[in-house]
Coordinates of C-alpha atoms in Angstrom, one line a residue:
X1 CA -25.9 139.2 -97.5
X2 CA -27.6 142.4 -98.0
X3 CA -27.7 143.1 -101.5
X4 CA -31.6 142.7 -102.0
X5 CA -32.3 146.6 -101.7
X6 CA -32.4 148.5 -105.1
X7 CA -29.1 150.0 -106.4
X8 CA -29.1 153.8 -106.8
X9 CA -28.9 155.3 -110.2
X10 CA -25.7 156.7 -109.6
X11 CA -24.2 152.9 -109.2
X12 CA -25.0 152.5 -112.8
X13 CA -23.3 155.3 -114.7
X14 CA -19.7 155.9 -114.3
X15 CA -19.5 155.2 -110.2
X16 CA -15.7 155.0 -110.3
X17 CA -15.7 158.9 -110.8
X18 CA -17.1 158.9 -107.2
X19 CA -13.7 159.2 -105.1
X20 CA -15.8 157.2 -102.1
X21 CA -16.2 154.4 -104.3
X22 CA -14.1 151.4 -103.4
X23 CA -11.9 149.9 -106.2
X24 CA -10.7 146.1 -106.5
X25 CA -8.0 145.1 -108.8
X26 CA -8.1 141.6 -110.1
X27 CA -5.1 139.8 -111.8
X28 CA -3.8 136.7 -113.2
X29 CA -0.5 135.2 -112.8
X30 CA 1.3 137.0 -116.1
X31 CA 0.1 140.2 -114.9
X32 CA 3.1 142.1 -113.1
X33 CA 2.5 144.0 -110.0
X34 CA 4.9 146.9 -108.2
X35 CA 3.1 146.3 -104.9
X36 CA 4.8 149.5 -103.5
X37 CA 3.2 151.3 -106.3
X38 CA 0.2 149.8 -106.0
X39 CA -0.2 150.5 -102.0
X40 CA -0.2 154.3 -103.1
X41 CA -3.7 154.2 -104.5
X42 CA -5.8 154.4 -101.4
X43 CA -9.1 153.5 -103.3
X44 CA -7.7 150.0 -103.8
X45 CA -9.5 148.1 -100.9
X46 CA -9.0 144.3 -102.3
X47 CA -7.2 142.4 -104.7
X48 CA -8.7 139.1 -106.1
X49 CA -6.4 136.8 -107.9
X50 CA -6.9 134.0 -110.4
X51 CA -6.2 130.6 -108.7
X52 CA -7.3 127.5 -110.6
X53 CA -8.3 126.5 -114.4
X54 CA -10.7 123.9 -114.9
X55 CA -9.4 120.4 -114.1
X56 CA -6.3 119.9 -112.2
X57 CA -3.2 118.3 -113.9
X58 CA -3.0 114.5 -114.1
X59 CA -1.4 113.2 -111.1
X60 CA 0.7 110.8 -113.3
X61 CA 2.6 111.2 -116.6
X62 CA 2.8 108.4 -118.9
X63 CA 2.7 108.1 -122.8
X64 CA 5.2 109.3 -125.3
X65 CA 8.1 111.3 -124.5
X66 CA 6.4 114.3 -125.8
X67 CA 3.0 113.3 -123.7
X68 CA 5.6 113.1 -120.5
X69 CA 7.4 116.4 -121.2
X70 CA 4.1 118.2 -121.6
X71 CA 2.6 116.5 -118.6
X72 CA 5.5 117.8 -116.3
X73 CA 5.6 121.4 -118.1
X74 CA 2.0 121.5 -116.7
X75 CA 2.7 120.3 -113.2
X76 CA 5.7 122.9 -113.3
X77 CA 3.6 125.9 -114.3
X78 CA 0.9 124.6 -111.6
X79 CA 3.4 124.7 -109.0
X80 CA 4.7 128.0 -109.9
X81 CA 1.4 129.4 -110.4
X82 CA 0.3 128.5 -106.8
X83 CA 3.5 129.7 -105.5
X84 CA 3.0 133.0 -106.8
X85 CA -0.7 133.0 -105.5
X86 CA 0.3 132.7 -102.3
X87 CA 3.0 135.0 -102.3
X88 CA 0.5 137.7 -103.3
X89 CA -1.7 136.9 -100.8
X90 CA 0.7 137.4 -98.0
X91 CA 1.4 140.9 -99.4
X92 CA -1.8 142.2 -100.2
X93 CA -3.1 141.2 -96.9
X94 CA 0.3 142.8 -95.2
X95 CA -0.9 146.0 -97.1
X96 CA -4.4 145.9 -95.7
X97 CA -6.2 144.6 -98.7
X98 CA -8.9 142.2 -98.5
X99 CA -8.1 139.0 -100.7
X100 CA -10.0 136.8 -103.1
X101 CA -9.7 134.1 -105.6
X102 CA -11.4 132.9 -108.7
X103 CA -11.7 130.0 -110.6
X104 CA -12.2 129.8 -114.3
X105 CA -14.9 127.3 -115.3
X106 CA -14.2 124.5 -118.2
X107 CA -16.3 121.9 -119.3
X108 CA -15.7 118.8 -117.0
X109 CA -16.4 117.2 -113.8
X110 CA -17.7 120.0 -111.6
X111 CA -17.1 118.7 -108.4
X112 CA -13.4 117.8 -109.1
X113 CA -13.0 121.2 -110.5
X114 CA -14.5 122.8 -107.4
X115 CA -12.3 120.7 -105.2
X116 CA -9.3 121.8 -107.6
X117 CA -9.9 125.5 -106.8
X118 CA -10.4 124.9 -102.9
X119 CA -7.2 122.9 -102.8
X120 CA -5.5 125.5 -104.8
X121 CA -6.9 128.6 -103.0
X122 CA -6.8 127.3 -99.5
X123 CA -9.5 129.7 -98.9
X124 CA -9.3 131.8 -95.4
X125 CA -12.8 132.4 -93.8
X126 CA -12.3 136.0 -95.1
X127 CA -11.3 135.1 -98.5
X128 CA -13.5 135.8 -101.4
X129 CA -14.2 133.1 -103.5
X130 CA -15.3 133.5 -107.1
X131 CA -16.6 131.4 -110.1
X132 CA -15.9 132.7 -113.4
X133 CA -18.4 131.6 -116.1
X134 CA -17.5 133.3 -119.4
X135 CA -20.3 131.9 -121.7
X136 CA -23.5 129.7 -122.1
X137 CA -21.8 127.4 -124.5
X138 CA -21.1 124.3 -122.9
X139 CA -18.6 122.9 -125.5
X140 CA -16.2 125.8 -124.2
X141 CA -17.1 126.8 -120.7
X142 CA -18.8 124.9 -117.8
X143 CA -22.5 124.6 -118.4
X144 CA -24.7 126.1 -116.1
X145 CA -26.1 123.0 -114.6
X146 CA -22.8 121.9 -113.7
X147 CA -21.9 125.3 -112.4
X148 CA -24.8 124.9 -109.8
X149 CA -22.9 121.5 -108.6
X150 CA -20.0 123.4 -108.3
X151 CA -21.6 125.8 -106.2
X152 CA -23.1 123.1 -104.1
X153 CA -19.8 121.4 -103.8
X154 CA -17.8 124.3 -102.2
X155 CA -20.6 125.1 -99.8
X156 CA -20.4 121.5 -99.0
X157 CA -16.6 121.8 -97.9
X158 CA -16.6 125.2 -96.6
X159 CA -20.1 126.3 -95.6
X160 CA -20.3 129.3 -97.8
X161 CA -20.9 130.3 -101.5
X162 CA -18.6 132.0 -103.9
X163 CA -19.5 135.2 -105.9
X164 CA -20.5 134.7 -109.6
X165 CA -18.3 136.3 -112.1
X166 CA -19.9 136.8 -115.6
X167 CA -20.6 138.9 -118.6
X168 CA -23.9 140.7 -119.3
X169 CA -25.3 138.2 -121.6
X170 CA -24.7 135.3 -119.5
X171 CA -26.0 137.1 -116.4
X172 CA -29.4 138.3 -118.4
X173 CA -29.5 134.3 -119.4
X174 CA -29.6 133.3 -115.8
X175 CA -31.6 136.1 -114.8
X176 CA -34.3 135.0 -117.2
X177 CA -34.1 131.5 -115.8
X178 CA -33.7 132.2 -112.4
X179 CA -36.6 129.5 -111.3
X180 CA -34.1 126.7 -113.0
X181 CA -30.8 128.0 -111.6
X182 CA -32.0 129.0 -108.3
X183 CA -28.3 129.2 -106.9
X184 CA -26.6 130.8 -109.4
X185 CA -29.1 133.4 -109.7
X186 CA -28.9 134.0 -106.1
X187 CA -25.3 134.5 -105.8
X188 CA -24.0 138.1 -105.5
X189 CA -22.8 139.0 -109.1
X190 CA -19.4 140.5 -110.1
X191 CA -20.7 142.1 -113.2
X192 CA -18.2 142.3 -116.4
X193 CA -19.4 144.9 -118.6
X194 CA -17.0 147.6 -120.4
X195 CA -19.6 150.8 -120.7
X196 CA -19.9 153.8 -119.0
X197 CA -23.6 153.4 -118.4
X198 CA -25.1 149.9 -117.6
X199 CA -28.6 151.1 -116.1
X200 CA -30.7 149.6 -119.4
X201 CA -28.4 146.4 -119.6
X202 CA -28.2 145.0 -116.0
X203 CA -30.0 141.9 -115.4
X204 CA -32.9 142.6 -113.3
X205 CA -33.8 139.2 -112.1
X206 CA -33.2 138.6 -108.6
X207 CA -30.0 140.9 -108.7
X208 CA -31.2 144.4 -107.7
X209 CA -27.3 145.5 -107.9
X210 CA -23.9 144.1 -107.9
X211 CA -21.4 143.4 -105.6
X212 CA -18.7 144.6 -108.1
X213 CA -18.5 145.9 -111.5
X214 CA -15.7 145.0 -113.8
X215 CA -15.7 148.2 -115.8
X216 CA -12.1 148.5 -117.0
X217 CA -10.2 146.0 -118.8
X218 CA -8.2 145.1 -122.1
X219 CA -11.4 145.5 -123.9
X220 CA -11.7 149.2 -123.3
X221 CA -8.4 150.2 -121.7
X222 CA -5.3 151.0 -124.1
X223 CA -2.0 153.0 -123.7
X224 CA -3.6 156.4 -124.8
X225 CA -7.4 155.9 -122.9
X226 CA -8.6 154.2 -120.1
X227 CA -11.5 154.6 -117.5
X228 CA -9.3 154.2 -114.5
X229 CA -5.3 153.5 -114.3
X230 CA -4.0 151.8 -111.3
X231 CA -0.3 152.5 -110.2
X232 CA 1.9 149.8 -110.5
X233 CA -0.1 147.4 -112.6
X234 CA -0.1 147.2 -116.3
X235 CA -2.0 149.7 -118.3
X236 CA -4.9 146.8 -119.1
X237 CA -5.4 145.5 -115.6
X238 CA -8.8 144.5 -114.7
X239 CA -10.3 147.1 -112.3
X240 CA -13.7 146.6 -110.5
X241 CA -16.0 149.2 -108.6
X242 CA -17.9 148.6 -105.8
X243 CA -21.5 150.2 -105.0
X244 CA -20.0 151.2 -101.4
X245 CA -17.3 152.9 -99.8
X246 CA -14.1 150.9 -98.8
X247 CA -15.4 150.4 -95.0
X248 CA -18.6 148.9 -96.2
X249 CA -16.8 146.6 -98.5
X250 CA -14.5 145.2 -96.1
X251 CA -17.7 144.7 -93.7
X252 CA -19.6 142.7 -96.7
X253 CA -16.4 140.9 -97.7
X254 CA -16.4 137.8 -98.6
X255 CA -20.0 137.8 -99.7
X256 CA -20.2 134.1 -98.6
X257 CA -24.0 134.2 -98.7
X258 CA -27.2 134.1 -101.2
X259 CA -28.9 137.0 -102.0
X260 CA -32.2 137.4 -100.1
X261 CA -34.9 137.9 -102.8
X262 CA -38.3 139.5 -101.3
X263 CA -41.3 137.6 -102.2
X264 CA -42.9 140.5 -103.9
X265 CA -39.9 141.2 -106.1
X266 CA -40.3 137.6 -107.5
X267 CA -43.9 138.5 -108.4
X268 CA -43.4 142.1 -110.1
X269 CA -43.8 143.8 -113.2
X270 CA -42.0 146.9 -114.8
X271 CA -44.1 150.0 -114.7
X272 CA -44.1 151.4 -118.3
X273 CA -41.9 154.4 -119.1
X274 CA -42.9 157.6 -121.3
X275 CA -41.2 157.5 -124.4
X276 CA -39.0 160.8 -123.5
X277 CA -37.6 158.9 -120.4
X278 CA -36.7 156.1 -122.2
X279 CA -35.0 157.8 -125.0
X280 CA -33.3 159.9 -122.3
X281 CA -31.6 157.0 -121.2
X282 CA -31.4 157.9 -117.7
X283 CA -34.7 156.4 -116.4
X284 CA -34.7 154.0 -113.5
X285 CA -37.0 150.9 -113.9
X286 CA -39.6 150.7 -111.1
X287 CA -41.3 147.3 -110.3
X288 CA -44.9 147.2 -109.3
X289 CA -45.8 144.3 -107.1
X290 CA -48.4 141.8 -108.0
X291 CA -49.7 138.7 -106.3
X292 CA -47.0 136.7 -105.2
X293 CA -46.5 133.2 -107.0
X294 CA -48.0 130.4 -105.3
X295 CA -45.2 127.7 -103.9
X296 CA -45.4 124.3 -104.9
X297 CA -46.7 123.1 -101.7
X298 CA -49.6 125.6 -101.9
X299 CA -50.4 124.6 -105.2
X300 CA -50.6 120.6 -104.0
X301 CA -53.0 121.9 -101.2
X302 CA -55.3 123.6 -103.2
X303 CA -55.4 120.8 -106.0
X304 CA -56.1 118.5 -103.5
X305 CA -58.9 120.3 -101.9
X306 CA -60.8 120.8 -105.2
X307 CA -60.3 117.2 -106.0
X308 CA -61.7 116.2 -102.7
X309 CA -64.8 118.8 -103.6
X310 CA -65.0 117.2 -106.9
X311 CA -64.8 113.4 -106.2
X312 CA -67.3 113.9 -103.3
X313 CA -70.0 115.1 -106.0
X314 CA -69.9 111.6 -107.5
X315 CA -70.6 109.7 -104.1
X316 CA -73.9 108.3 -102.7
X317 CA -75.6 110.4 -100.1
X318 CA -75.7 108.5 -96.8
X319 CA -79.3 108.0 -95.9
X320 CA -79.1 105.9 -92.7
X321 CA -80.9 108.6 -90.8
X322 CA -83.6 109.6 -93.2
X323 CA -86.8 108.7 -91.7
X324 CA -88.4 105.5 -93.2
X325 CA -92.2 106.4 -94.0
X326 CA -94.6 105.7 -96.7
X327 CA -94.6 108.2 -100.2
X328 CA -90.8 109.3 -98.8
X329 CA -89.3 110.0 -102.2
X330 CA -86.7 112.0 -103.6
X331 CA -88.7 115.2 -103.5
X332 CA -89.3 114.7 -99.7
X333 CA -85.8 113.7 -99.1
X334 CA -84.8 116.9 -100.6
X335 CA -87.2 119.0 -98.5
X336 CA -85.8 116.9 -95.5
X337 CA -82.1 117.9 -96.3
X338 CA -83.1 121.6 -96.5
X339 CA -84.6 121.8 -93.1
X340 CA -82.7 121.7 -90.0
X341 CA -85.7 120.6 -88.1
X342 CA -85.7 116.6 -87.0
X343 CA -88.9 116.2 -85.2
X344 CA -91.8 114.3 -86.7
X345 CA -94.2 117.2 -86.4
X346 CA -91.7 119.6 -87.9
X347 CA -90.7 116.7 -90.7
X348 CA -94.5 116.3 -91.6
X349 CA -94.7 120.3 -91.8
X350 CA -91.8 120.3 -94.3
X351 CA -92.9 117.6 -96.4
X352 CA -96.2 119.5 -96.6
X353 CA -94.8 122.5 -97.6
X354 CA -92.9 120.8 -100.3
X355 CA -93.8 121.7 -104.0
X356 CA -93.4 118.1 -105.4
X357 CA -93.1 117.9 -109.3
X358 CA -95.4 115.0 -110.5
X359 CA -94.0 113.2 -113.3
X360 CA -94.7 109.8 -115.1
X361 CA -92.2 107.8 -113.0
X362 CA -94.0 109.5 -109.6
X363 CA -97.5 108.5 -110.9
X364 CA -96.9 105.1 -111.8
X365 CA -95.0 104.7 -108.3
X366 CA -98.1 105.9 -106.4
X367 CA -100.5 103.6 -108.4
X368 CA -98.0 101.0 -107.4
X369 CA -98.6 101.9 -103.7

């Protein structure tokens, strides 16, 4: 997954106006699609459809009459939605488009949600998968810790990773806490922000660019004005732009790996901008490399080495090889340690050259001798 290189400035400022940039439509079951009209737009290289939503419906319907009717209605909706999903996949691929599916993450068992997603989408090896996280409030959306487990379960079952779809606020939170969310922060990002320029808002963490940017949706597209309209779709259909042309996007699809994060980028600081450049709003941040932070294993090794040196200072010296002779005190021992000479003559010369310090203790000791 080659998204580690820095994005160009043009990728962050209305890239959809560049006719070479590939576009991707994403929809859910209530969006009507006229496939014949959609196929006339040659920039549309892929189609992503909503698959599952939170937990699967209950397998058994029980309870009051109202509960049973609601349960059966959910199952019917689930079956119809999946049938529409499979039909759209066949049509999209027949028209030469790449296919993808996303899961709307809700509070609840992340492993069960991942299984629900994979069972619903039944992804082919070239189908993109995406995890949709709408916010960081765990009472409304899947928590980020659970999202990490969701990603692990997807990888356990099919051996590749999903793309992360999220908004600017959530993406920035993940980027700021990338050492905690080591999987989410390395998933290729499908970025949702409905502004013409995102250079100063893009969450620079492990990400240096986006896989897809959802730039047009109901939030900024209406009957009178819209950044981009796709033939055969509702006026407010979600439209995404890729930072590449259609041929390159097809090669990168389905983005099943993790982003390679250069070690120098993990430890870098932004170079200060001039006030004029910052106010102009078109400046590109440049990151200066600093020392790479040590790994946990390196820190353990260094601490272990320093502890050994520290503890060695409290050990009594081994004096088995110290010559035994009258008047051999601490001064002579220090002199003997400082010399690499071991012959008796040279040792005597070393003792004679020593400059002993006379203290009361040494005088008493000499008197006793």
